mmCIF file of C-alpha atoms in Angstrom:
data_model
loop_
_atom_site.group_PDB
_atom_site.id
_atom_site.type_symbol
_atom_site.label_atom_id
_atom_site.label_comp_id
_atom_site.label_asym_id
_atom_site.label_seq_id
_atom_site.Cartn_x
_atom_site.Cartn_y
_atom_site.Cartn_z
ATOM 1 C CA MET T 1 2.118 3.066 29.025
ATOM 2 C CA ARG T 2 0.808 -0.232 27.320
ATOM 3 C CA ILE T 3 -1.280 1.898 24.895
ATOM 4 C CA ILE T 4 1.896 4.170 23.926
ATOM 5 C CA ILE T 5 3.746 0.835 23.245
ATOM 6 C CA LEU T 6 1.087 -0.500 21.195
ATOM 7 C CA SER T 7 0.773 2.697 19.093
ATOM 8 C CA VAL T 8 4.503 2.726 18.242
ATOM 9 C CA MET T 9 4.419 -0.893 17.377
ATOM 10 C CA LEU T 10 1.472 -0.431 15.182
ATOM 11 C CA LEU T 11 3.182 2.596 13.385
ATOM 12 C CA PHE T 12 6.320 0.620 12.692
ATOM 13 C CA PHE T 13 4.655 -2.586 11.638
ATOM 14 C CA VAL T 14 2.218 -1.072 9.278
ATOM 15 C CA SER T 15 4.276 1.618 7.654
ATOM 16 C CA CYS T 16 7.364 -0.388 7.006
ATOM 17 C CA SER T 17 7.461 -2.504 6.085
ATOM 18 C CA LEU T 18 -8.552 -20.697 -13.066
ATOM 19 C CA VAL T 19 -11.680 -19.066 -13.845
ATOM 20 C CA GLN T 20 -11.928 -15.464 -12.699
ATOM 21 C CA ASN T 21 -15.331 -14.169 -11.370
ATOM 22 C CA THR T 22 -16.747 -11.598 -13.945
ATOM 23 C CA GLN T 23 -17.504 -8.963 -11.177
ATOM 24 C CA ALA T 24 -13.809 -9.082 -10.004
ATOM 25 C CA ASN T 25 -12.632 -8.821 -13.512
ATOM 26 C CA ASN T 26 -14.648 -5.556 -13.867
ATOM 27 C CA ASN T 27 -12.977 -4.196 -11.059
ATOM 28 C CA THR T 28 -9.341 -4.986 -11.974
ATOM 29 C CA LYS T 29 -7.629 -3.557 -14.919
ATOM 30 C CA GLY T 30 -4.699 -5.256 -16.616
ATOM 31 C CA TYR T 31 -1.326 -3.384 -15.848
ATOM 32 C CA ASP T 32 0.579 -1.848 -18.628
ATOM 33 C CA ILE T 33 3.661 -3.380 -18.471
ATOM 34 C CA SER T 34 5.390 -0.847 -20.988
ATOM 35 C CA ASN T 35 5.567 1.277 -17.638
ATOM 36 C CA ILE T 36 8.126 -1.054 -16.272
ATOM 37 C CA SER T 37 11.153 -3.139 -16.803
ATOM 38 C CA VAL T 38 12.538 -6.014 -15.061
ATOM 39 C CA TYR T 39 15.988 -6.453 -13.843
ATOM 40 C CA ASP T 40 17.252 -9.903 -13.205
ATOM 41 C CA VAL T 41 19.962 -9.619 -10.278
ATOM 42 C CA GLY T 42 21.652 -12.831 -11.110
ATOM 43 C CA LEU T 43 22.140 -12.074 -14.774
ATOM 44 C CA GLN T 44 22.967 -8.550 -13.990
ATOM 45 C CA LYS T 45 20.522 -7.233 -17.010
ATOM 46 C CA GLU T 46 17.048 -6.553 -17.914
ATOM 47 C CA ILE T 47 14.800 -9.341 -19.069
ATOM 48 C CA PRO T 48 11.400 -9.330 -20.966
ATOM 49 C CA PHE T 49 8.347 -9.536 -18.770
ATOM 50 C CA ASP T 50 7.261 -12.795 -20.403
ATOM 51 C CA LYS T 51 10.470 -14.331 -19.449
ATOM 52 C CA PHE T 52 10.340 -13.016 -15.834
ATOM 53 C CA ILE T 53 6.766 -14.650 -15.502
ATOM 54 C CA SER T 54 7.992 -17.893 -17.049
ATOM 55 C CA THR T 55 10.980 -17.983 -14.677
ATOM 56 C CA LEU T 56 8.919 -17.241 -11.619
ATOM 57 C CA ASN T 57 6.884 -20.185 -12.369
ATOM 58 C CA THR T 58 9.850 -22.345 -11.912
ATOM 59 C CA TYR T 59 10.154 -21.303 -8.206
ATOM 60 C CA ASP T 60 8.082 -22.760 -5.232
ATOM 61 C CA ILE T 61 7.966 -19.356 -3.468
ATOM 62 C CA VAL T 62 7.626 -16.092 -5.112
ATOM 63 C CA MET T 63 8.019 -12.950 -2.626
ATOM 64 C CA LEU T 64 6.564 -9.657 -3.767
ATOM 65 C CA GLY T 65 8.100 -6.864 -1.753
ATOM 66 C CA GLU T 66 6.130 -3.636 -1.505
ATOM 67 C CA LYS T 67 5.838 -0.149 -0.085
ATOM 68 C CA HIS T 68 2.569 -0.312 1.555
ATOM 69 C CA ASP T 69 1.432 2.970 0.381
ATOM 70 C CA GLU T 70 2.515 2.667 -3.337
ATOM 71 C CA LYS T 71 -0.589 1.903 -5.585
ATOM 72 C CA LYS T 72 1.636 1.087 -8.490
ATOM 73 C CA HIS T 73 3.223 -1.587 -6.428
ATOM 74 C CA HIS T 74 -0.096 -3.307 -5.782
ATOM 75 C CA ALA T 75 -1.062 -2.804 -9.275
ATOM 76 C CA MET T 76 2.005 -4.828 -10.257
ATOM 77 C CA GLN T 77 1.554 -7.399 -7.694
ATOM 78 C CA ASN T 78 -2.091 -7.905 -8.917
ATOM 79 C CA GLU T 79 -0.821 -8.455 -12.626
ATOM 80 C CA ILE T 80 1.817 -10.986 -11.560
ATOM 81 C CA LEU T 81 -0.725 -12.894 -9.423
ATOM 82 C CA LYS T 82 -3.283 -12.909 -12.409
ATOM 83 C CA ARG T 83 -0.486 -14.260 -14.681
ATOM 84 C CA LEU T 84 0.824 -16.933 -12.209
ATOM 85 C CA SER T 85 -2.529 -18.170 -11.391
ATOM 86 C CA GLU T 86 -3.853 -18.723 -14.836
ATOM 87 C CA ASN T 87 -2.997 -22.389 -15.212
ATOM 88 C CA ARG T 88 -2.131 -23.622 -11.519
ATOM 89 C CA LYS T 89 -3.128 -23.424 -7.930
ATOM 90 C CA VAL T 90 -1.727 -20.491 -6.031
ATOM 91 C CA TYR T 91 -1.846 -19.766 -2.212
ATOM 92 C CA LEU T 92 -1.460 -15.825 -1.716
ATOM 93 C CA VAL T 93 0.212 -15.668 1.803
ATOM 94 C CA LEU T 94 -0.392 -12.142 3.043
ATOM 95 C CA GLU T 95 1.357 -10.165 5.856
ATOM 96 C CA MET T 96 -1.760 -8.140 6.390
ATOM 97 C CA PHE T 97 -3.532 -11.090 8.224
ATOM 98 C CA GLY T 98 -2.700 -12.686 11.550
ATOM 99 C CA THR T 99 -3.016 -16.369 11.274
ATOM 100 C CA ASN T 100 -5.796 -16.199 13.904
ATOM 101 C CA MET T 101 -7.930 -14.764 10.929
ATOM 102 C CA GLN T 102 -7.566 -17.859 8.738
ATOM 103 C CA LYS T 103 -10.910 -19.236 10.084
ATOM 104 C CA THR T 104 -12.592 -16.134 9.072
ATOM 105 C CA ILE T 105 -11.195 -16.213 5.654
ATOM 106 C CA ASP T 106 -11.947 -19.675 5.122
ATOM 107 C CA SER T 107 -15.545 -19.338 6.196
ATOM 108 C CA ALA T 108 -15.823 -16.359 3.723
ATOM 109 C CA GLU T 109 -14.470 -18.516 0.796
ATOM 110 C CA LYS T 110 -16.927 -21.190 1.519
ATOM 111 C CA ASN T 111 -19.648 -18.625 1.128
ATOM 112 C CA LYS T 112 -18.023 -17.072 -1.936
ATOM 113 C CA ALA T 113 -21.127 -17.407 -4.216
ATOM 114 C CA ASN T 114 -23.089 -15.149 -1.961
ATOM 115 C CA ILE T 115 -20.280 -12.388 -1.431
ATOM 116 C CA LYS T 116 -20.212 -9.171 -3.579
ATOM 117 C CA PRO T 117 -17.015 -7.419 -4.215
ATOM 118 C CA ASN T 118 -18.003 -4.259 -2.201
ATOM 119 C CA SER T 119 -18.610 -6.444 0.898
ATOM 120 C CA LEU T 120 -15.451 -8.389 0.609
ATOM 121 C CA GLN T 121 -13.336 -6.055 3.048
ATOM 122 C CA LYS T 122 -15.882 -7.074 5.970
ATOM 123 C CA GLU T 123 -16.308 -10.730 5.163
ATOM 124 C CA ILE T 124 -12.805 -11.500 5.306
ATOM 125 C CA GLY T 125 -12.201 -9.547 8.487
ATOM 126 C CA TRP T 126 -9.757 -6.980 6.875
ATOM 127 C CA ASP T 127 -7.775 -4.975 9.578
ATOM 128 C CA LYS T 128 -8.553 -1.255 9.174
ATOM 129 C CA LYS T 129 -5.029 -0.415 10.124
ATOM 130 C CA TRP T 130 -4.346 -1.391 6.679
ATOM 131 C CA ASP T 131 -5.532 0.976 4.014
ATOM 132 C CA TYR T 132 -7.849 -1.381 2.090
ATOM 133 C CA SER T 133 -8.007 1.141 -0.939
ATOM 134 C CA GLN T 134 -4.488 -0.005 -1.583
ATOM 135 C CA TYR T 135 -5.186 -3.720 -1.572
ATOM 136 C CA LYS T 136 -8.907 -3.781 -3.025
ATOM 137 C CA ASP T 137 -7.880 -4.988 -6.452
ATOM 138 C CA ILE T 138 -5.590 -7.702 -5.584
ATOM 139 C CA MET T 139 -7.860 -9.033 -2.776
ATOM 140 C CA GLN T 140 -10.807 -9.246 -5.364
ATOM 141 C CA THR T 141 -8.486 -10.921 -7.875
ATOM 142 C CA ALA T 142 -7.386 -13.490 -5.142
ATOM 143 C CA PHE T 143 -10.785 -14.087 -3.589
ATOM 144 C CA PHE T 144 -12.920 -14.531 -6.886
ATOM 145 C CA SER T 145 -10.484 -16.782 -8.598
ATOM 146 C CA ASP T 146 -10.881 -20.499 -8.680
ATOM 147 C CA ASN T 147 -7.197 -21.008 -8.677
ATOM 148 C CA VAL T 148 -6.194 -18.749 -5.825
ATOM 149 C CA LYS T 149 -6.566 -19.402 -2.042
ATOM 150 C CA ILE T 150 -5.885 -16.579 0.644
ATOM 151 C CA LYS T 151 -3.729 -17.594 3.451
ATOM 152 C CA ALA T 152 -2.930 -15.387 6.612
ATOM 153 C CA GLY T 153 0.846 -15.286 7.436
ATOM 154 C CA ASN T 154 1.483 -13.000 10.238
ATOM 155 C CA ILE T 155 1.344 -13.094 14.082
ATOM 156 C CA SER T 156 -1.670 -11.520 15.834
ATOM 157 C CA GLN T 157 -1.754 -8.185 17.782
ATOM 158 C CA ASP T 158 -2.287 -10.150 20.825
ATOM 159 C CA GLU T 159 1.035 -12.215 20.068
ATOM 160 C CA ILE T 160 2.888 -9.029 19.584
ATOM 161 C CA MET T 161 1.901 -7.810 22.971
ATOM 162 C CA THR T 162 3.021 -11.167 24.614
ATOM 163 C CA ILE T 163 6.389 -11.074 22.700
ATOM 164 C CA TYR T 164 6.805 -7.349 23.843
ATOM 165 C CA GLU T 165 6.162 -8.550 27.658
ATOM 166 C CA GLY T 166 8.897 -11.315 27.266
ATOM 167 C CA VAL T 167 9.172 -14.517 25.642
ATOM 168 C CA MET T 168 12.126 -16.987 24.755
ATOM 169 C CA PRO T 169 14.135 -15.485 21.921
ATOM 170 C CA ILE T 170 13.985 -17.160 18.456
ATOM 171 C CA ARG T 171 16.629 -19.679 17.458
ATOM 172 C CA GLY T 172 18.354 -19.915 14.010
ATOM 173 C CA ASP T 173 21.521 -20.411 12.574
ATOM 174 C CA LEU T 174 21.079 -17.605 9.814
ATOM 175 C CA SER T 175 18.145 -15.416 10.745
ATOM 176 C CA THR T 176 19.093 -14.389 14.406
ATOM 177 C CA ARG T 177 22.745 -13.550 13.763
ATOM 178 C CA GLN T 178 23.688 -10.219 15.258
ATOM 179 C CA GLU T 179 24.311 -8.486 11.998
ATOM 180 C CA VAL T 180 21.063 -9.304 10.822
ATOM 181 C CA LYS T 181 19.530 -7.815 14.003
ATOM 182 C CA ASP T 182 21.601 -4.872 13.659
ATOM 183 C CA LYS T 183 20.198 -4.229 10.172
ATOM 184 C CA ILE T 184 16.770 -4.516 11.481
ATOM 185 C CA ALA T 185 17.400 -2.228 14.262
ATOM 186 C CA LYS T 186 19.045 0.340 11.902
ATOM 187 C CA VAL T 187 15.986 0.341 9.848
ATOM 188 C CA ILE T 188 13.714 0.726 12.862
ATOM 189 C CA SER T 189 15.790 3.465 14.170
ATOM 190 C CA GLN T 190 16.311 5.428 11.026
ATOM 191 C CA THR T 191 12.661 5.163 9.743
ATOM 192 C CA HIS T 192 10.859 5.741 12.877
ATOM 193 C CA HIS T 193 13.375 8.059 14.833
ATOM 194 C CA ILE T 194 13.529 5.868 17.701
ATOM 195 C CA ASP T 195 16.575 6.083 19.817
ATOM 196 C CA ASP T 196 15.464 4.021 22.824
ATOM 197 C CA LYS T 197 17.784 0.826 22.702
ATOM 198 C CA GLU T 198 15.360 -1.132 24.905
ATOM 199 C CA MET T 199 12.440 -0.416 22.718
ATOM 200 C CA ILE T 200 14.379 -1.052 19.421
ATOM 201 C CA ASP T 201 15.476 -4.386 20.863
ATOM 202 C CA LYS T 202 11.966 -5.385 21.664
ATOM 203 C CA LEU T 203 10.804 -4.226 18.084
ATOM 204 C CA VAL T 204 13.517 -6.306 16.550
ATOM 205 C CA GLU T 205 12.467 -9.300 18.438
ATOM 206 C CA ILE T 206 8.913 -8.864 17.327
ATOM 207 C CA GLN T 207 9.987 -8.315 13.638
ATOM 208 C CA GLN T 208 11.888 -11.477 13.989
ATOM 209 C CA TYR T 209 8.695 -13.319 15.368
ATOM 210 C CA LYS T 210 6.546 -11.958 12.587
ATOM 211 C CA ASP T 211 9.243 -13.342 9.952
ATOM 212 C CA ARG T 212 9.654 -16.487 11.588
ATOM 213 C CA ARG T 213 5.652 -16.941 11.533
ATOM 214 C CA MET T 214 5.424 -16.011 7.857
ATOM 215 C CA ALA T 215 8.337 -18.402 6.961
ATOM 216 C CA ASP T 216 6.672 -21.184 8.824
ATOM 217 C CA VAL T 217 3.506 -20.518 6.848
ATOM 218 C CA LEU T 218 5.344 -20.704 3.590
ATOM 219 C CA VAL T 219 7.502 -23.586 4.239
ATOM 220 C CA ASN T 220 4.402 -25.706 5.425
ATOM 221 C CA THR T 221 2.185 -24.770 2.464
ATOM 222 C CA ASP T 222 2.339 -27.647 -0.004
ATOM 223 C CA ASP T 223 1.496 -25.802 -3.354
ATOM 224 C CA PHE T 224 3.072 -22.794 -5.120
ATOM 225 C CA CYS T 225 2.797 -19.543 -2.817
ATOM 226 C CA ILE T 226 2.839 -15.911 -3.759
ATOM 227 C CA PHE T 227 3.811 -14.099 -0.440
ATOM 228 C CA LEU T 228 3.096 -10.420 -0.251
ATOM 229 C CA ALA T 229 4.725 -8.156 2.269
ATOM 230 C CA GLY T 230 6.612 -5.164 3.112
ATOM 231 C CA PHE T 231 10.134 -5.202 1.316
ATOM 232 C CA TYR T 232 12.012 -5.396 4.722
ATOM 233 C CA HIS T 233 10.061 -8.683 5.275
ATOM 234 C CA VAL T 234 11.185 -10.287 1.999
ATOM 235 C CA SER T 235 14.649 -8.974 1.991
ATOM 236 C CA LYS T 236 17.290 -11.590 1.435
ATOM 237 C CA ASP T 237 19.616 -10.158 4.216
ATOM 238 C CA MET T 238 17.318 -9.510 6.966
ATOM 239 C CA GLY T 239 13.898 -11.107 6.423
ATOM 240 C CA VAL T 240 11.689 -14.133 5.883
ATOM 241 C CA PRO T 241 14.279 -15.610 3.383
ATOM 242 C CA LEU T 242 16.748 -16.301 6.235
ATOM 243 C CA HIS T 243 14.214 -17.946 8.421
ATOM 244 C CA ILE T 244 13.257 -20.324 5.498
ATOM 245 C CA LYS T 245 16.729 -21.245 5.202
ATOM 246 C CA ASP T 246 16.826 -21.780 9.024
ATOM 247 C CA TYR T 247 14.058 -24.320 8.375
ATOM 248 C CA LYS T 248 16.412 -26.342 6.112
ATOM 249 C CA SER T 249 13.719 -26.043 3.556
ATOM 250 C CA SER T 250 14.347 -27.302 -0.026
ATOM 251 C CA LYS T 251 11.828 -24.814 -1.556
ATOM 252 C CA LYS T 252 13.073 -22.377 -4.237
ATOM 253 C CA VAL T 253 12.508 -18.698 -3.293
ATOM 254 C CA ALA T 254 12.398 -15.759 -5.444
ATOM 255 C CA VAL T 255 12.454 -12.193 -4.127
ATOM 256 C CA VAL T 256 10.953 -9.685 -6.242
ATOM 257 C CA GLY T 257 11.805 -6.056 -5.254
ATOM 258 C CA MET T 258 9.915 -2.930 -6.677
ATOM 259 C CA SER T 259 11.665 0.515 -7.173
ATOM 260 C CA ASP T 260 12.195 3.577 -9.321
ATOM 261 C CA SER T 261 15.771 2.718 -9.470
ATOM 262 C CA LEU T 262 18.333 -0.175 -8.822
ATOM 263 C CA GLN T 263 19.528 1.648 -5.624
ATOM 264 C CA ASP T 264 20.653 -0.848 -2.970
ATOM 265 C CA LYS T 265 18.059 -3.541 -3.708
ATOM 266 C CA GLN T 266 20.360 -5.597 -5.804
ATOM 267 C CA ALA T 267 21.740 -7.662 -2.849
ATOM 268 C CA LYS T 268 18.307 -8.044 -1.256
ATOM 269 C CA SER T 269 16.375 -9.271 -4.390
ATOM 270 C CA ASP T 270 16.464 -11.768 -7.106
ATOM 271 C CA PHE T 271 14.467 -9.619 -9.509
ATOM 272 C CA ILE T 272 13.645 -6.013 -9.494
ATOM 273 C CA ILE T 273 10.544 -4.275 -10.994
ATOM 274 C CA LEU T 274 11.731 -0.851 -12.360
ATOM 275 C CA PHE T 275 8.908 1.948 -12.795
ATOM 276 C CA LYS T 276 9.649 4.136 -15.476
#
């Protein structure tokens, strides 16, 4: 039964959800911004890409939502990372690493001079449940940059199992409201065709613990952060932004969604990258 539960949870949590090193530059091509437009939700209009980048630079935390298996999302994230890290220090906080992996990441960074791009996946302890081919370029950009530090943001698999087996619920003024839990439950039920209420309630709780941990990392990181995660995690109406507010943090947060159309992301994002 434990194995079945673990398999279901892995399915949900994975599917939802400066001087650059020369070798890294040769492996990461610049993104053709003529293929996208940027919609500013606050202004209710499209803005130039350069204006978008300069605006993001005024925030403390930039959240880049994604669909995990969309290569164009990762290519766009890579371009944004390159531009935002040109003249400043950046922490790249990732959903893909549990915070228990930070020592492995730090150890690899100390040995950066001896690491080649083709061995990076192994050196940083990349979890194989994530398709590395989707993230290779952005990981190389981050790792081989003098201005970017990779930071693990998530809870570990062991923590997920502990939460499933029973822990005290998370407290919060905004993040734990019933309407927020209901939205998460709806996503889980519709996306993964789960109708077992007890199972859904457990998965909602785990999702909230994941969001709380990622919020904690972002709030307690001193420098400018770029946060890369599935869109439901960055969504303003159910994800990490609500947990950051519960920390009473004064940090300015920008949520960037990515889509082929505006759809319903306007209420959940500050900016939307629209692919043509």
